[in-house]
PDB file of C-alpha atoms in Angstrom:
ATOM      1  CA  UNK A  23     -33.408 106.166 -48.800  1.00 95.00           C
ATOM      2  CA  UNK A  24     -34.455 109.807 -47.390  1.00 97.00           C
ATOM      3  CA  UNK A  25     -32.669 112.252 -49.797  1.00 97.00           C
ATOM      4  CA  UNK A  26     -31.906 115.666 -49.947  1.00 98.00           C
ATOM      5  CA  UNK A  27     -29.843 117.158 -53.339  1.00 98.00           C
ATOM      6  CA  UNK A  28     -29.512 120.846 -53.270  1.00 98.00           C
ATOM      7  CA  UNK A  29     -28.040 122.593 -56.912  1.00 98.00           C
ATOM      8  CA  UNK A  30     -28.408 126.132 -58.043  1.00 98.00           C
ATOM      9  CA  UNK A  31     -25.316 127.497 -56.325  1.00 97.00           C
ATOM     10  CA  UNK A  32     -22.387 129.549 -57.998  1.00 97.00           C
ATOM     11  CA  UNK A  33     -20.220 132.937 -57.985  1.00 98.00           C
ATOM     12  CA  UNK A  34     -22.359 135.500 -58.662  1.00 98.00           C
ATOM     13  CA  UNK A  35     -21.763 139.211 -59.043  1.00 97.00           C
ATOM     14  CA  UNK A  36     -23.235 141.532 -55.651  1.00 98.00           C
ATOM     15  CA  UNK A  37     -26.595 142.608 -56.680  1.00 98.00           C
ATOM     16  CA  UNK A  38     -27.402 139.561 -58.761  1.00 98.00           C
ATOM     17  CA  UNK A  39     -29.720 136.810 -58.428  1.00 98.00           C
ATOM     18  CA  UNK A  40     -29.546 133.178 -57.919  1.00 98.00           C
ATOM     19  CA  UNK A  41     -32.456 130.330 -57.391  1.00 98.00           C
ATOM     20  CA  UNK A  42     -31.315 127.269 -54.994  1.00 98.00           C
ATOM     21  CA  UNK A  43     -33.357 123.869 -55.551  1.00 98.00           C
ATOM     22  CA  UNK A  44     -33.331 121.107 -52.988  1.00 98.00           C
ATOM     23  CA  UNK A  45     -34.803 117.946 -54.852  1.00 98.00           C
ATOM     24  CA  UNK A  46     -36.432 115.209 -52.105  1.00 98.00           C
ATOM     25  CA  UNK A  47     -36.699 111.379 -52.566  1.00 98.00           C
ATOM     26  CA  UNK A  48     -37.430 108.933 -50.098  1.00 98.00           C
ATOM     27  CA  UNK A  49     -39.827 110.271 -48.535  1.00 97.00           C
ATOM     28  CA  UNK A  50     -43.559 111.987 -49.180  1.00 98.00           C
ATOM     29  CA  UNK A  51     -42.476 115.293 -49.223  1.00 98.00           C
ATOM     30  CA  UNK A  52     -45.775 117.295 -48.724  1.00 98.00           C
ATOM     31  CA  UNK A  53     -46.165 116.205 -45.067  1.00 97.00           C
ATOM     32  CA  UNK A  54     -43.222 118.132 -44.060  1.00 97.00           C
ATOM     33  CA  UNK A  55     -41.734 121.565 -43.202  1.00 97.00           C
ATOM     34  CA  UNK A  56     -38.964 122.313 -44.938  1.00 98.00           C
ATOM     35  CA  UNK A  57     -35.624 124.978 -43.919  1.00 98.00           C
ATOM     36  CA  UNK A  58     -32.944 126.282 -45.568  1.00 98.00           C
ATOM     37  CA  UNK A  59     -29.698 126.939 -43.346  1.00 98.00           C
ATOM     38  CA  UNK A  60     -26.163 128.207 -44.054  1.00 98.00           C
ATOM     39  CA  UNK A  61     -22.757 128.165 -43.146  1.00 98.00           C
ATOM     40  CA  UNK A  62     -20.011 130.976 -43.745  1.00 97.00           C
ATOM     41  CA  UNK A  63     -17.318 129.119 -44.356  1.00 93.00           C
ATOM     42  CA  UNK A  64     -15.123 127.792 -41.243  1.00 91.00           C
ATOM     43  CA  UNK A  65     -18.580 129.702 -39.211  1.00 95.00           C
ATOM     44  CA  UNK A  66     -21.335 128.218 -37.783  1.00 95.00           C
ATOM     45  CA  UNK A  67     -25.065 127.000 -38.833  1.00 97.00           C
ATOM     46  CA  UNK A  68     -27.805 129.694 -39.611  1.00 97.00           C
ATOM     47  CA  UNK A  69     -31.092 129.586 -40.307  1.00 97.00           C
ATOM     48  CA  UNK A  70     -32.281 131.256 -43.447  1.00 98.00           C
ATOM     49  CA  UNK A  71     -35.857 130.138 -44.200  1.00 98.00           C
ATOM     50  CA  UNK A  72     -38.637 127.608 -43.808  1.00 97.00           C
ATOM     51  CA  UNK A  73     -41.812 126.762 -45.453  1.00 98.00           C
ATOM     52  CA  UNK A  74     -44.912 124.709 -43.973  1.00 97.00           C
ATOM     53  CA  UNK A  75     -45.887 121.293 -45.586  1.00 96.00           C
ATOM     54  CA  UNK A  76     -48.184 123.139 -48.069  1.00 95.00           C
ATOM     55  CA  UNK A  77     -46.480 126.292 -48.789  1.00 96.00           C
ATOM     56  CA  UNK A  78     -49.226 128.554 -47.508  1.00 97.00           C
ATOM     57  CA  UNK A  79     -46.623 130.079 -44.820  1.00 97.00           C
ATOM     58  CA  UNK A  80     -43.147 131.160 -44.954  1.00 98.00           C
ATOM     59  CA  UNK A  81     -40.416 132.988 -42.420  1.00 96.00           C
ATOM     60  CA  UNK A  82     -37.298 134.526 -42.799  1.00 97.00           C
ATOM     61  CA  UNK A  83     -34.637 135.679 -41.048  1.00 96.00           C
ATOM     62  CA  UNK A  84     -34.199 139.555 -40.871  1.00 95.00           C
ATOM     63  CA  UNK A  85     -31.236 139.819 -42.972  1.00 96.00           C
ATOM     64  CA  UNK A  86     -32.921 138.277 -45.789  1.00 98.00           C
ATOM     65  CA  UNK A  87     -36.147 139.627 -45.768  1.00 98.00           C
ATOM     66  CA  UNK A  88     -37.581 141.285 -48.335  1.00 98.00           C
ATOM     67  CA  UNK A  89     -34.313 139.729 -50.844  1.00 98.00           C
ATOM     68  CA  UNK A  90     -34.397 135.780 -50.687  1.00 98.00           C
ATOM     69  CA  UNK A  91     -38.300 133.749 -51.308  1.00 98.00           C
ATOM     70  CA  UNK A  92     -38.584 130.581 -50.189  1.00 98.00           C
ATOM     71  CA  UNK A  93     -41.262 128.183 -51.806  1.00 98.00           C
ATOM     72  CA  UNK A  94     -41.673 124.519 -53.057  1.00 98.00           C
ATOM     73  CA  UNK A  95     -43.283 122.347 -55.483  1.00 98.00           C
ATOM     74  CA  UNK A  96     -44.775 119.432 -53.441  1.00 98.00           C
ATOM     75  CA  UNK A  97     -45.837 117.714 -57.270  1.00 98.00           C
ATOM     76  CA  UNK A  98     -42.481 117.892 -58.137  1.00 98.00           C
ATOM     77  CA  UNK A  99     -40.738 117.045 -54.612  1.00 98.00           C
ATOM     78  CA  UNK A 100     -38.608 120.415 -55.262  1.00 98.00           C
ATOM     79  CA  UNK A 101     -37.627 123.293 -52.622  1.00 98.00           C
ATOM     80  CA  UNK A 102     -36.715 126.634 -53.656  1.00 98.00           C
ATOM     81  CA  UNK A 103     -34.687 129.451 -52.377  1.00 98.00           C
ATOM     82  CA  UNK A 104     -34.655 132.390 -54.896  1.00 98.00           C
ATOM     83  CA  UNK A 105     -32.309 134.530 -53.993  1.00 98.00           C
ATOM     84  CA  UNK A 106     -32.331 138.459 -55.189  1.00 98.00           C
ATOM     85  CA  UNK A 107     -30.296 141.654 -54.222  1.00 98.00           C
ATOM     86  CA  UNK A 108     -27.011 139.767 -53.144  1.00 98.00           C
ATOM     87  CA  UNK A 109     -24.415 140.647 -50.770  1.00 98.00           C
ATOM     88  CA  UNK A 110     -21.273 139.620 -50.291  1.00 97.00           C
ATOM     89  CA  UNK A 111     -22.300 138.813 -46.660  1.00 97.00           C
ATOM     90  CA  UNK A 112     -24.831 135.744 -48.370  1.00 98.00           C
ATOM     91  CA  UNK A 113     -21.559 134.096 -49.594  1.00 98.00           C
ATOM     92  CA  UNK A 114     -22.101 130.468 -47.606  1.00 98.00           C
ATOM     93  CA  UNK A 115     -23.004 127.233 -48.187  1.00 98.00           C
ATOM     94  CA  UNK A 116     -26.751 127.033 -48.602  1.00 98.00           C
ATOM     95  CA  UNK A 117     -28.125 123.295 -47.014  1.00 98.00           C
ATOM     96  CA  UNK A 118     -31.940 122.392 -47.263  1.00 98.00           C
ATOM     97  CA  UNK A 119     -33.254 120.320 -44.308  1.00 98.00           C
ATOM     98  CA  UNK A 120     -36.619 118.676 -43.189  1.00 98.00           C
ATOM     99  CA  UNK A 121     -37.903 119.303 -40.180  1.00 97.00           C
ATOM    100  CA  UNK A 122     -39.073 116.407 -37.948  1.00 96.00           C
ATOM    101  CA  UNK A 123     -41.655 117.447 -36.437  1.00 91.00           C
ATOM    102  CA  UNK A 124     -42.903 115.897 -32.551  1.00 89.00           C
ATOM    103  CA  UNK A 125     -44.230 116.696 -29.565  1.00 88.00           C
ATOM    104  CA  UNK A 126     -40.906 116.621 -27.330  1.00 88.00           C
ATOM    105  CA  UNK A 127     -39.321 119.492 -29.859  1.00 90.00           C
ATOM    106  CA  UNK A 128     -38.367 119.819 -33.736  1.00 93.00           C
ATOM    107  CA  UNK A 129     -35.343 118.866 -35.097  1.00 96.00           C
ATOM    108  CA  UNK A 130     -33.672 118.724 -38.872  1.00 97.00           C
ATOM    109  CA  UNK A 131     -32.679 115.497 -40.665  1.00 96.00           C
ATOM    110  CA  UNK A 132     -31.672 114.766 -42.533  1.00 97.00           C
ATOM    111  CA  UNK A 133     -29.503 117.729 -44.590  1.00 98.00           C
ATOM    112  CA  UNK A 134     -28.777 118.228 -48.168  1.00 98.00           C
ATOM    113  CA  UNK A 135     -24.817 117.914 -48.880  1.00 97.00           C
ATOM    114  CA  UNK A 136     -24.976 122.034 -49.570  1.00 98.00           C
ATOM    115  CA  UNK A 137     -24.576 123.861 -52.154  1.00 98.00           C
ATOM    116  CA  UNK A 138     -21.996 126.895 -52.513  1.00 98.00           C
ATOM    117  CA  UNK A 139     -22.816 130.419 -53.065  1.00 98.00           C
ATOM    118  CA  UNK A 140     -20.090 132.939 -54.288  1.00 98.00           C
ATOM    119  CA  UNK A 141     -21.140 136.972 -54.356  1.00 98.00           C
ATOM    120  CA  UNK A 142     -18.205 138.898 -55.351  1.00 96.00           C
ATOM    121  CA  UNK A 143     -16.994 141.089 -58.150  1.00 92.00           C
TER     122      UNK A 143
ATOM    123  CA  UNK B  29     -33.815 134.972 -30.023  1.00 94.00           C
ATOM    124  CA  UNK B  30     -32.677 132.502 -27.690  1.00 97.00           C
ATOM    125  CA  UNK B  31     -28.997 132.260 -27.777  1.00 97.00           C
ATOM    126  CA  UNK B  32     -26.851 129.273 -27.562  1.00 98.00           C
ATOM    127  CA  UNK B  33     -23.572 129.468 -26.426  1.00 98.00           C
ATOM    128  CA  UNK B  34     -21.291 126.510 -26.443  1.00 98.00           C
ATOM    129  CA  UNK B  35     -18.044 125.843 -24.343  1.00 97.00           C
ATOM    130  CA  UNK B  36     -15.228 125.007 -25.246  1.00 97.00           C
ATOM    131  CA  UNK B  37     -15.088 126.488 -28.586  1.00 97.00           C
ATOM    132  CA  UNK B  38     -12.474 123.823 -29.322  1.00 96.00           C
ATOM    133  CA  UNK B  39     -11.356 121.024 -27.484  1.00 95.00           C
ATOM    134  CA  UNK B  40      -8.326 118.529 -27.793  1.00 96.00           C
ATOM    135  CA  UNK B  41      -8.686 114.922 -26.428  1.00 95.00           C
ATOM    136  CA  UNK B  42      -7.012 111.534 -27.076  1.00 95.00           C
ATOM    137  CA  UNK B  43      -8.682 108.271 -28.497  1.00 95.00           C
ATOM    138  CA  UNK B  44     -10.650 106.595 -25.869  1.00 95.00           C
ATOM    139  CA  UNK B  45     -11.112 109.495 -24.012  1.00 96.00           C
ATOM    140  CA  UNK B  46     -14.127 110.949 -22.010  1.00 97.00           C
ATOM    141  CA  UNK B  47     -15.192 114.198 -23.657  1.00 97.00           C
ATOM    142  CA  UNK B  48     -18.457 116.664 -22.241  1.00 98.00           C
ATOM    143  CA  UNK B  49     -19.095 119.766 -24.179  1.00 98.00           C
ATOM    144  CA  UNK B  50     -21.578 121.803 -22.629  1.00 98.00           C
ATOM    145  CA  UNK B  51     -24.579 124.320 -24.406  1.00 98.00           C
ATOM    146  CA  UNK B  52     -26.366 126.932 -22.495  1.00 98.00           C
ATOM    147  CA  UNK B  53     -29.317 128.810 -23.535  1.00 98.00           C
ATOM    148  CA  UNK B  54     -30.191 132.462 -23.070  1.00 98.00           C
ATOM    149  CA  UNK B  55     -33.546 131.209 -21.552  1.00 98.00           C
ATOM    150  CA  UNK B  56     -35.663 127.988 -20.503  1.00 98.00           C
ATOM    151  CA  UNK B  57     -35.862 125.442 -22.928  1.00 97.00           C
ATOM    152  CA  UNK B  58     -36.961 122.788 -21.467  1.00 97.00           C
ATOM    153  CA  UNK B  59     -35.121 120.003 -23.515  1.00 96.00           C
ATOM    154  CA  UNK B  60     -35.725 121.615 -26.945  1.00 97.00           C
ATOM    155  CA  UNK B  61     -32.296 120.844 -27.525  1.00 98.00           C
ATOM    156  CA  UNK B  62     -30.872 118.976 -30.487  1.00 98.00           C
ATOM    157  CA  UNK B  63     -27.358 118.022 -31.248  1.00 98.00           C
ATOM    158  CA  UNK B  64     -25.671 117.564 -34.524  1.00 98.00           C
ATOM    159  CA  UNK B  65     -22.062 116.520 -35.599  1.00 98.00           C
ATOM    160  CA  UNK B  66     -20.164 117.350 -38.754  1.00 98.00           C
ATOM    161  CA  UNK B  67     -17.310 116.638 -39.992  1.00 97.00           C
ATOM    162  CA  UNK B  68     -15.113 118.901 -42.915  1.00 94.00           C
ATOM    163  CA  UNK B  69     -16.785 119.097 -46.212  1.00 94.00           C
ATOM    164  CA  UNK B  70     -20.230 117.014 -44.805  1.00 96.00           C
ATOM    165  CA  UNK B  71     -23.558 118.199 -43.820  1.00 97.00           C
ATOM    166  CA  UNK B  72     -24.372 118.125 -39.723  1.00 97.00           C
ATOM    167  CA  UNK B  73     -26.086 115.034 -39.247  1.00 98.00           C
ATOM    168  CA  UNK B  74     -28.579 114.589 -36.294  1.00 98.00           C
ATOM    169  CA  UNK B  75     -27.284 112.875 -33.352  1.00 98.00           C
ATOM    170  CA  UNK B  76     -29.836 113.499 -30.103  1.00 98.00           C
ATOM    171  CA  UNK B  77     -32.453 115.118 -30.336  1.00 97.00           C
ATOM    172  CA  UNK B  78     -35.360 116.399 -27.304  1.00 96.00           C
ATOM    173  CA  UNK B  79     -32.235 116.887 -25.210  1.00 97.00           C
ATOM    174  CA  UNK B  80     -31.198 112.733 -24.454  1.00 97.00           C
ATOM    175  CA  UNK B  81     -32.643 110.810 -27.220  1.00 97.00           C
ATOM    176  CA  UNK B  82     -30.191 109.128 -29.420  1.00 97.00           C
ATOM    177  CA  UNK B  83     -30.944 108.891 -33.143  1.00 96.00           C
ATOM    178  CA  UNK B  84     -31.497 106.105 -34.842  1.00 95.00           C
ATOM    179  CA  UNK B  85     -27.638 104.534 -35.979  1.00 95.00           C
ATOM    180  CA  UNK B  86     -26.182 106.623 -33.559  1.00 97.00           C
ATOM    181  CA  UNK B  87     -23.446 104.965 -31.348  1.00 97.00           C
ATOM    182  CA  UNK B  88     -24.108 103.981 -27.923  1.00 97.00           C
ATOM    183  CA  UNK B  89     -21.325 106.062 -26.987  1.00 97.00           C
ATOM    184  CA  UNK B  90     -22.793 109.530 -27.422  1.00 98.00           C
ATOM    185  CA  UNK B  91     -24.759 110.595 -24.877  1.00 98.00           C
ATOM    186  CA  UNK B  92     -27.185 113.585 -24.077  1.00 98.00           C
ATOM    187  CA  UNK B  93     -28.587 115.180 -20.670  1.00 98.00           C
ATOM    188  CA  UNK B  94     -29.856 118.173 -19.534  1.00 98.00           C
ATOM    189  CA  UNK B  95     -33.148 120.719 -19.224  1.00 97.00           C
ATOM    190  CA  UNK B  96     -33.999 124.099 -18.951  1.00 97.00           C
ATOM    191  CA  UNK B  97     -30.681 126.213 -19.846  1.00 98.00           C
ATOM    192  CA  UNK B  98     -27.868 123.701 -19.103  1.00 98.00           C
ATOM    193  CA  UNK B  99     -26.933 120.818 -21.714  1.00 98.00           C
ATOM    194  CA  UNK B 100     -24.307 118.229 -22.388  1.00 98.00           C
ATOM    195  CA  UNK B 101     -23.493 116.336 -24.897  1.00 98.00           C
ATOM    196  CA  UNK B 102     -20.922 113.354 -24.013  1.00 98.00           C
ATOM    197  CA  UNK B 103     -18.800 110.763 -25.478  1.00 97.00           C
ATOM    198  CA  UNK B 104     -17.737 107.978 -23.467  1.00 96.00           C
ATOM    199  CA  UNK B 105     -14.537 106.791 -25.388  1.00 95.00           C
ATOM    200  CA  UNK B 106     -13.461 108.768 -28.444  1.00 96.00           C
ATOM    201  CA  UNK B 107     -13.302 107.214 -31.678  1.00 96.00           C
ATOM    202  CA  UNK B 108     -11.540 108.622 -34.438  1.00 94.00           C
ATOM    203  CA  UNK B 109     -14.178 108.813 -36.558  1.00 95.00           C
ATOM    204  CA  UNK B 110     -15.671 111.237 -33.533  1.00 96.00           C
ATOM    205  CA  UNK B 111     -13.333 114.050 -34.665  1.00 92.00           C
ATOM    206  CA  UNK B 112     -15.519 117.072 -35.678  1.00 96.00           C
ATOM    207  CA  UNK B 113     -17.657 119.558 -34.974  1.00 98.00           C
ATOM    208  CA  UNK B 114     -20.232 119.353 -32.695  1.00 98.00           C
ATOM    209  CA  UNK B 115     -23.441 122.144 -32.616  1.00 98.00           C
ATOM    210  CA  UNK B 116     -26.371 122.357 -30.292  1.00 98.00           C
ATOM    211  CA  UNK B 117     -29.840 124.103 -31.743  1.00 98.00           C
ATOM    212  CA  UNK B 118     -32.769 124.911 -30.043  1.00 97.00           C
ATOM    213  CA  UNK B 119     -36.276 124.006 -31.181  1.00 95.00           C
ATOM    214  CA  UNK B 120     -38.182 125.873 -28.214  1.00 95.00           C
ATOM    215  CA  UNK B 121     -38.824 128.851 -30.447  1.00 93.00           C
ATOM    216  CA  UNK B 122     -38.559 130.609 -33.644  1.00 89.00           C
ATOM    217  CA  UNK B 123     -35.984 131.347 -34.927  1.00 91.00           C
ATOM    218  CA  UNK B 124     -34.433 128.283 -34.504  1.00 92.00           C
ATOM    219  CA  UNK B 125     -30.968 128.797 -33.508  1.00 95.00           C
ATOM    220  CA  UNK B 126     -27.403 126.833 -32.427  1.00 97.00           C
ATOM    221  CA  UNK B 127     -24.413 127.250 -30.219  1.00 97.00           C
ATOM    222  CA  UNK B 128     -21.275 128.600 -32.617  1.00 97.00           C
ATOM    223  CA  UNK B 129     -20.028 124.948 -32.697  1.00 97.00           C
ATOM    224  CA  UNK B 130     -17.025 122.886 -30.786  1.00 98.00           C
ATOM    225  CA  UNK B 131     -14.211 121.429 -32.569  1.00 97.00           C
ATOM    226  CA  UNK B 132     -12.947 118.286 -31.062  1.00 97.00           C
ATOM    227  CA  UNK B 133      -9.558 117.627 -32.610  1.00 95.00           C
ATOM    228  CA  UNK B 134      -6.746 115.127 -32.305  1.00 87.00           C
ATOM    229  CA  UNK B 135      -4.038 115.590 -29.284  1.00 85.00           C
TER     230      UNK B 135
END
């Protein structure tokens, strides 16, 4: 079965750091892109991040550039979000996704079940 | 960024009713357009992707149409398991980006 598990998430004080995982199984996990996406709660889906297959490339959105690196372990099937310099605006549910990659588009499945970050004092 | 912008934000419909919910983008497209449900709690799971393909386990009664800046997502007879919320995303360019999301409640 295809599997995403994210864990890392957590209340954390503004300023302060977290690291998200996103363990994959089911899957070989070095062929494919990988994002990370979040939802305010009761808002709608962002994108945060991605990675390519080998983790030679990265992209982030502007209001987390510069604060949150994205990177992966393809020997240890493991995605990464470190997260520094928090905001109370990062508070969301953090989900990992694979991209599917194919000449009529991209598109992400499957998702991780998410994983909850907190900033506030 | 292309911007997505779903109508109706919310929608109220009866089992084994008809339901569209439309997504517009800010430019052409093409059928870079995915759709994904989710329901409270859950992760969005993929239901059509490349504007009118139907994913794999997906019921027969979702269905997808649409190019350039004008989508539509429909489901032929409401289920109640079809209660949720329903987000386009657009794969034409990055940033990647979705509609704010309709809710399809319970009348």
């Amino acid at each position: 079965e295809v599997q995403l598990v994210e864990s890392g998430g957590g209340q954390v004080q503004p300023g302060g750091t977290l690291r998200l995982s996103c363990a994959a199984s089911g899957f070989t996990f070095s062929n494919y892109w990988m994002y990370w996406v979040r939802q305010v709660p009761g808002k709608g889906l962002v994108w945060v991040s991605h990675i390519n297959n080998d983790g030679t490339s990265t992209t982030y959105a502007d209001s987390v550039k510069g604060r949150f690196t994205i990177s992966r372990d393809n020997a240890k099937n493991t995605l990464y979000l470190q997260m520094n310099s928090l905001r109370g605006e990062d508070t969301a549910m953090y989900y990992c996704a694979r991209e599917i990659p194919d000449y009529r588009g991209n598109w992400f499945d499957p998702w991780g079940q998410g994983t909850l970050v907190t900033v506030s004092s | 960024d292309i911007q997505m912008t779903q109508s109706p934000s919310s929608l109220s419909a009866s089992v084994g009713a008809r339901v569209t919910i439309t997504c517009r983008a800010s430019q052409n497209i093409i059928t870079y357009l995915n759709w994904y449900q989710q329901k409270p709690g859950k992760a969005p799971n993929l239901l059509i992707h490349a504007a009118s393909i139907l994913q794999n386990g997906v019921p027969s009664r979702f269905s997808g149409s649409g190019s350039g800046t004008d989508f539509t997502l429909t489901i032929s007879s409401l289920q109640t398991e079809d209660f949720a919320t329903y987000y386009c995303q657009q794969s034409y360019s990055t940033p990647l980006t979705f509609g704010q999301g309709t809710r399809l409640e319970i009348e």
